[in-house]
Short mmCIF file of C-alpha atoms in Angstrom, two decimals:
data_model
loop_
_atom_site.label_atom_id
_atom_site.label_comp_id
_atom_site.label_asym_id
_atom_site.label_seq_id
_atom_site.Cartn_x
_atom_site.Cartn_y
_atom_site.Cartn_z
CA MET A 21 0.00 0.00 0.00
CA SER A 22 1.01 3.61 -0.47
CA ILE A 23 1.79 5.94 2.40
CA GLN A 24 -1.58 7.65 1.99
CA GLN A 25 -3.39 4.32 2.21
CA ASP A 26 -1.39 3.39 5.31
CA ARG A 27 -2.31 6.71 6.92
CA ARG A 28 -5.99 6.16 6.25
CA GLU A 29 -5.74 2.64 7.69
CA LEU A 30 -3.92 4.04 10.75
CA GLU A 31 -6.72 6.56 11.32
CA ARG A 32 -9.30 3.76 11.05
CA LYS A 33 -7.41 1.59 13.56
CA GLN A 34 -7.04 4.50 15.97
CA ARG A 35 -10.75 5.31 15.76
CA ALA A 36 -11.63 1.63 16.31
CA GLN A 37 -9.26 1.47 19.29
CA SER A 38 -10.77 4.60 20.82
CA GLU A 39 -14.33 3.37 20.29
CA SER A 40 -13.57 -0.09 21.77
CA ALA A 41 -11.87 1.48 24.78
CA ARG A 42 -14.84 3.82 25.33
CA LYS A 43 -17.33 0.95 25.19
CA ALA A 44 -15.16 -1.15 27.51
CA ALA A 45 -15.06 1.72 30.02
CA ASP A 46 -18.86 1.99 29.92
CA LEU A 47 -19.17 -1.75 30.56
CA ARG A 48 -16.69 -1.55 33.43
CA ALA A 49 -18.80 1.20 34.98
CA LYS A 50 -21.94 -0.93 34.63
CA GLU A 51 -20.08 -3.92 36.09
CA ALA A 52 -19.03 -1.87 39.09
CA ARG A 53 -22.58 -0.65 39.68
CA LYS A 54 -23.96 -4.21 39.47
CA ARG A 55 -21.37 -5.46 41.93
CA VAL A 56 -22.37 -2.69 44.31
CA ASP A 57 -26.03 -3.67 43.84
CA ALA A 58 -25.15 -7.35 44.52
CA ALA A 59 -23.27 -6.41 47.69
CA ARG A 60 -26.13 -4.26 48.96
CA ALA A 61 -28.72 -6.96 48.25
CA ASP A 62 -26.54 -9.52 50.03
CA GLN A 63 -26.18 -7.22 53.04
CA ALA A 64 -29.93 -6.59 53.06
CA ALA A 65 -30.57 -10.37 53.04
CA GLY A 66 -28.34 -10.73 56.08
CA ARG A 67 -30.10 -7.98 58.03
CA THR A 68 -33.73 -8.99 57.42
CA ARG A 69 -35.48 -11.41 59.78
CA SER A 70 -37.99 -12.44 57.13
CA PRO A 71 -36.94 -15.66 55.40
CA SER A 72 -38.90 -14.74 52.28
CA GLN A 73 -37.35 -11.27 52.07
CA ALA A 74 -33.90 -12.74 52.69
CA GLN A 75 -34.41 -15.25 49.91
CA SER A 76 -35.64 -12.53 47.57
CA LYS A 77 -32.63 -10.31 48.32
CA ARG A 78 -30.23 -13.19 47.75
CA ARG A 79 -31.80 -13.89 44.35
CA GLU A 80 -31.47 -10.19 43.57
CA ALA A 81 -27.81 -10.33 44.59
CA VAL A 82 -27.22 -13.37 42.35
CA ARG A 83 -28.87 -11.65 39.36
CA ALA A 84 -26.80 -8.48 39.93
CA LEU A 85 -23.62 -10.54 40.24
CA GLU A 86 -24.39 -12.47 37.04
CA ALA A 87 -25.02 -9.20 35.20
CA ALA A 88 -21.77 -7.79 36.59
CA ASN A 89 -19.87 -10.86 35.41
CA LYS A 90 -21.37 -10.52 31.92
CA TYR A 91 -20.44 -6.85 31.77
CA GLY A 92 -16.95 -7.81 32.89
CA ARG A 93 -16.56 -10.48 30.20
CA ASP A 94 -17.81 -8.11 27.49
CA ALA A 95 -15.52 -5.36 28.76
CA SER A 96 -12.54 -7.74 28.71
CA ALA A 97 -13.31 -8.70 25.10
CA LEU A 98 -13.50 -5.05 24.07
CA GLU A 99 -10.30 -4.25 25.95
CA ALA A 100 -8.54 -7.09 24.12
CA LYS A 101 -9.90 -5.80 20.83
CA ALA A 102 -8.72 -2.26 21.68
CA ALA A 103 -5.28 -3.64 22.53
CA GLY A 104 -5.19 -5.43 19.15
CA TYR A 105 -6.12 -2.20 17.38
CA GLY A 106 -3.38 -0.46 19.34
CA THR A 107 -0.81 -3.03 18.25
CA ASP A 108 -1.88 -2.69 14.61
CA ALA A 109 -1.74 1.10 14.87
CA ALA A 110 1.78 0.97 16.34
CA LYS A 111 2.95 -1.26 13.47
CA LEU A 112 1.39 1.09 10.93
CA GLN A 113 3.04 4.09 12.58
CA THR A 114 6.42 2.36 12.32
CA LYS A 115 5.76 1.43 8.69
CA ILE A 116 4.73 4.99 7.81
CA ALA A 117 7.75 6.45 9.59
CA ASN A 118 10.09 4.11 7.68
CA ALA A 119 8.39 4.90 4.36
CA GLU A 120 8.62 8.65 4.99
CA ALA A 121 12.29 8.33 5.91
CA ALA A 122 12.96 6.36 2.70
CA GLU A 123 11.06 8.98 0.71
CA ARG A 124 13.15 11.76 2.23
CA GLN A 125 16.33 9.84 1.41
CA ARG A 126 15.22 9.39 -2.21
CA ALA A 127 14.42 13.10 -2.50
CA THR A 128 17.81 13.98 -1.02
CA ARG A 129 19.61 11.64 -3.45
CA GLN A 130 17.72 13.07 -6.44
CA GLN A 131 18.51 16.62 -5.34
CA THR A 132 22.19 15.73 -4.95
CA ILE A 133 22.27 14.13 -8.42
CA ALA A 134 20.59 17.20 -9.96
CA GLN A 135 23.05 19.55 -8.25
CA ARG A 136 26.03 17.51 -9.43
CA ALA A 137 24.68 17.45 -12.99
CA ALA A 138 24.22 21.23 -12.91
CA GLN A 139 27.78 21.69 -11.63
CA VAL A 140 29.17 19.46 -14.40
CA GLN A 141 27.19 21.38 -17.00
CA GLN A 142 28.47 24.71 -15.65
CA ARG A 143 32.07 23.48 -15.74
CA GLN A 144 31.66 22.23 -19.31
CA LEU A 145 30.15 25.55 -20.39
CA ALA A 146 32.96 27.46 -18.70
CA GLN A 147 35.53 25.28 -20.48
CA GLN A 148 33.86 25.88 -23.86
CA VAL A 149 33.78 29.64 -23.27
CA ALA A 150 37.43 29.64 -22.19
CA LEU A 151 38.42 27.62 -25.27
CA SER A 152 36.52 29.97 -27.58
CA GLN A 153 38.10 33.01 -25.96
CA GLU A 154 41.55 31.46 -26.30
CA ARG A 155 40.98 30.80 -29.98
CA ILE A 156 39.72 34.34 -30.53
CA ALA A 157 42.75 35.74 -28.71
CA ILE A 158 45.05 33.68 -30.93
CA SER A 159 43.21 34.92 -34.02
CA GLU A 160 43.45 38.54 -32.87
CA GLN A 161 47.18 38.16 -32.22
CA ALA A 162 47.62 36.72 -35.67
CA LEU A 163 45.61 39.58 -37.20
CA HIS A 164 47.62 42.26 -35.40
CA ALA A 165 50.87 40.60 -36.50
CA LEU A 166 49.98 40.90 -40.20
CA SER A 167 51.83 43.59 -42.14
CA ALA A 168 50.15 46.10 -44.41
CA PRO A 169 49.16 44.65 -47.79
CA LYS A 170 51.70 45.10 -50.56
CA ALA A 171 51.17 45.34 -54.26
CA GLU A 172 50.42 41.72 -54.75
CA LYS A 173 47.65 39.41 -55.81
CA LEU A 174 44.32 39.80 -54.09
CA ARG A 175 44.00 36.86 -51.71
CA ILE A 176 40.48 35.73 -50.80
CA LEU A 177 39.91 33.24 -48.00
CA MET A 178 36.54 31.56 -48.53
CA LEU A 179 35.12 29.73 -45.53
CA GLY A 180 31.93 27.66 -45.56
CA ALA A 181 30.17 26.11 -42.55
CA SER A 182 26.87 24.27 -42.42
CA SER A 183 27.09 22.01 -39.37
CA GLU A 184 23.43 20.97 -39.67
CA GLY A 185 23.64 20.42 -43.43
CA ASP A 186 20.88 22.93 -44.21
CA LEU A 187 22.92 25.31 -46.43
CA ARG A 188 24.42 24.82 -49.90
CA VAL A 189 27.69 26.60 -49.25
CA THR A 190 29.54 24.61 -51.91
CA ARG A 191 27.23 25.98 -54.60
CA GLU A 192 27.80 29.56 -53.44
CA HIS A 193 31.57 29.11 -53.51
CA THR A 194 31.36 27.58 -56.98
CA ARG A 195 29.49 30.62 -58.32
CA ILE A 196 32.06 32.99 -56.80
CA ARG A 197 34.97 31.00 -58.25
CA ARG A 198 33.35 30.98 -61.69
CA ALA A 199 32.80 34.73 -61.51
CA VAL A 200 36.46 35.31 -60.57
CA GLU A 201 37.68 32.99 -63.34
CA ALA A 202 35.58 34.95 -65.86
CA ALA A 203 36.95 38.33 -64.68
CA LEU A 204 39.45 40.33 -66.75
CA HIS A 205 42.11 40.40 -64.02
CA ARG A 206 41.56 36.85 -62.81
CA ASP A 207 45.33 36.27 -62.71
CA GLN A 208 45.58 38.85 -59.94
CA VAL A 209 43.29 36.88 -57.60
CA GLU A 210 44.14 33.91 -55.40
CA ILE A 211 41.41 31.95 -53.64
CA ASP A 212 41.75 29.57 -50.68
CA VAL A 213 38.51 27.63 -50.19
CA ARG A 214 37.88 25.81 -46.90
CA LEU A 215 34.56 24.00 -46.65
CA SER A 216 33.22 22.52 -43.39
CA ALA A 217 35.27 25.30 -41.81
CA THR A 218 36.23 25.21 -38.16
CA THR A 219 37.66 27.98 -36.04
CA GLN A 220 41.04 26.36 -36.64
CA ASP A 221 40.51 26.80 -40.40
CA LEU A 222 39.91 30.50 -39.80
CA GLN A 223 43.06 30.81 -37.72
CA ASP A 224 45.20 28.78 -40.11
CA GLY A 225 43.80 30.56 -43.15
CA ILE A 226 44.54 34.00 -41.74
CA ALA A 227 47.96 33.05 -40.38
CA LYS A 228 49.21 31.10 -43.43
CA PHE A 229 47.27 32.47 -46.41
CA ARG A 230 47.17 36.07 -45.11
CA PRO A 231 44.03 36.99 -47.05
CA HIS A 232 42.94 40.49 -48.03
CA VAL A 233 39.31 39.34 -47.99
CA VAL A 234 37.63 36.76 -45.78
CA HIS A 235 34.36 35.51 -47.22
CA PHE A 236 32.14 33.40 -44.92
CA SER A 237 29.14 31.31 -46.03
CA GLY A 238 27.04 30.00 -43.17
CA HIS A 239 24.83 30.99 -40.28
CA GLY A 240 25.44 34.22 -38.39
CA ASP A 241 24.45 37.84 -37.89
CA GLU A 242 26.18 41.15 -37.17
CA GLN A 243 27.53 39.87 -33.85
CA LEU A 244 28.43 36.21 -34.40
CA ILE A 245 28.99 33.41 -36.87
CA ALA A 246 28.73 29.63 -36.49
CA PHE A 247 31.65 27.36 -37.38
CA GLU A 248 31.68 23.57 -37.51
CA GLU A 249 33.38 21.09 -35.21
CA ASP A 250 35.83 18.53 -36.54
CA VAL A 251 33.26 15.70 -36.56
CA ASP A 252 31.53 13.75 -39.33
CA ASP A 253 27.93 13.79 -38.04
CA PHE A 254 25.57 16.75 -38.18
CA HIS A 255 25.79 18.93 -35.08
CA SER A 256 24.84 22.34 -33.72
CA GLY A 257 28.16 24.01 -34.49
CA ILE A 258 30.34 26.45 -32.55
CA VAL A 259 29.11 30.02 -32.19
CA VAL A 260 31.94 32.57 -32.22
CA THR A 261 31.55 36.28 -31.49
CA GLU A 262 33.72 39.27 -32.50
CA VAL A 263 35.31 37.25 -35.34
CA ILE A 264 33.78 39.32 -38.13
CA SER A 265 35.12 42.61 -36.81
CA ALA A 266 38.55 41.05 -36.22
CA ALA A 267 38.62 39.58 -39.71
CA GLN A 268 37.79 42.98 -41.23
CA LYS A 269 41.00 44.43 -39.73
CA CYS A 270 43.27 42.07 -41.67
#
């Protein structure tokens, strides 16, 4: 049974115990009165000089004593029943107390597990933020270390990222390449294309290719862009902030 069912059963046992004890007390009171009546009738039989009256009083004493004995037997039965109810109630109280203690222990364990999970999640998030900041710092250092552009070919670093596979970045890069190849001064343009681009591709491309233009195809807005992780399956990607403004300084 559930704790609620046990509590209801405990209340029923306690009510039954109280009712049996009350009825037993009433019977004990009646028993006492009948025994007093029997004693008085017996005394009256001893005082009277009339044989008939003495005999009548003795019969009255016997009837009162028999009634008292019956009240006593019934009271004893009810007292035993009340004691049984009391024993059952005590067992139920122990059972309920144990169940409540177990329930509190389960709640404490679940709370501890939830707290530990939250702490692990916070540490993982902090590690991801720290890693992203470190990569951005490395990229900014690389950008600041670049010298002013010389009279040389225009270098375009083309990055494409679609971690969830919902963009056709390859097609966009193909159109750009075709347009450059059809241009009059196509020999003055160099293109480095990096599809499924990660933040490492951005860093390597800027540090090694030293582009004049960084073109990014993927998800983003004015404040952030989303790169891919170095995994084969579709995923949510890595959101990086302040990269666009840093890239524009190269």
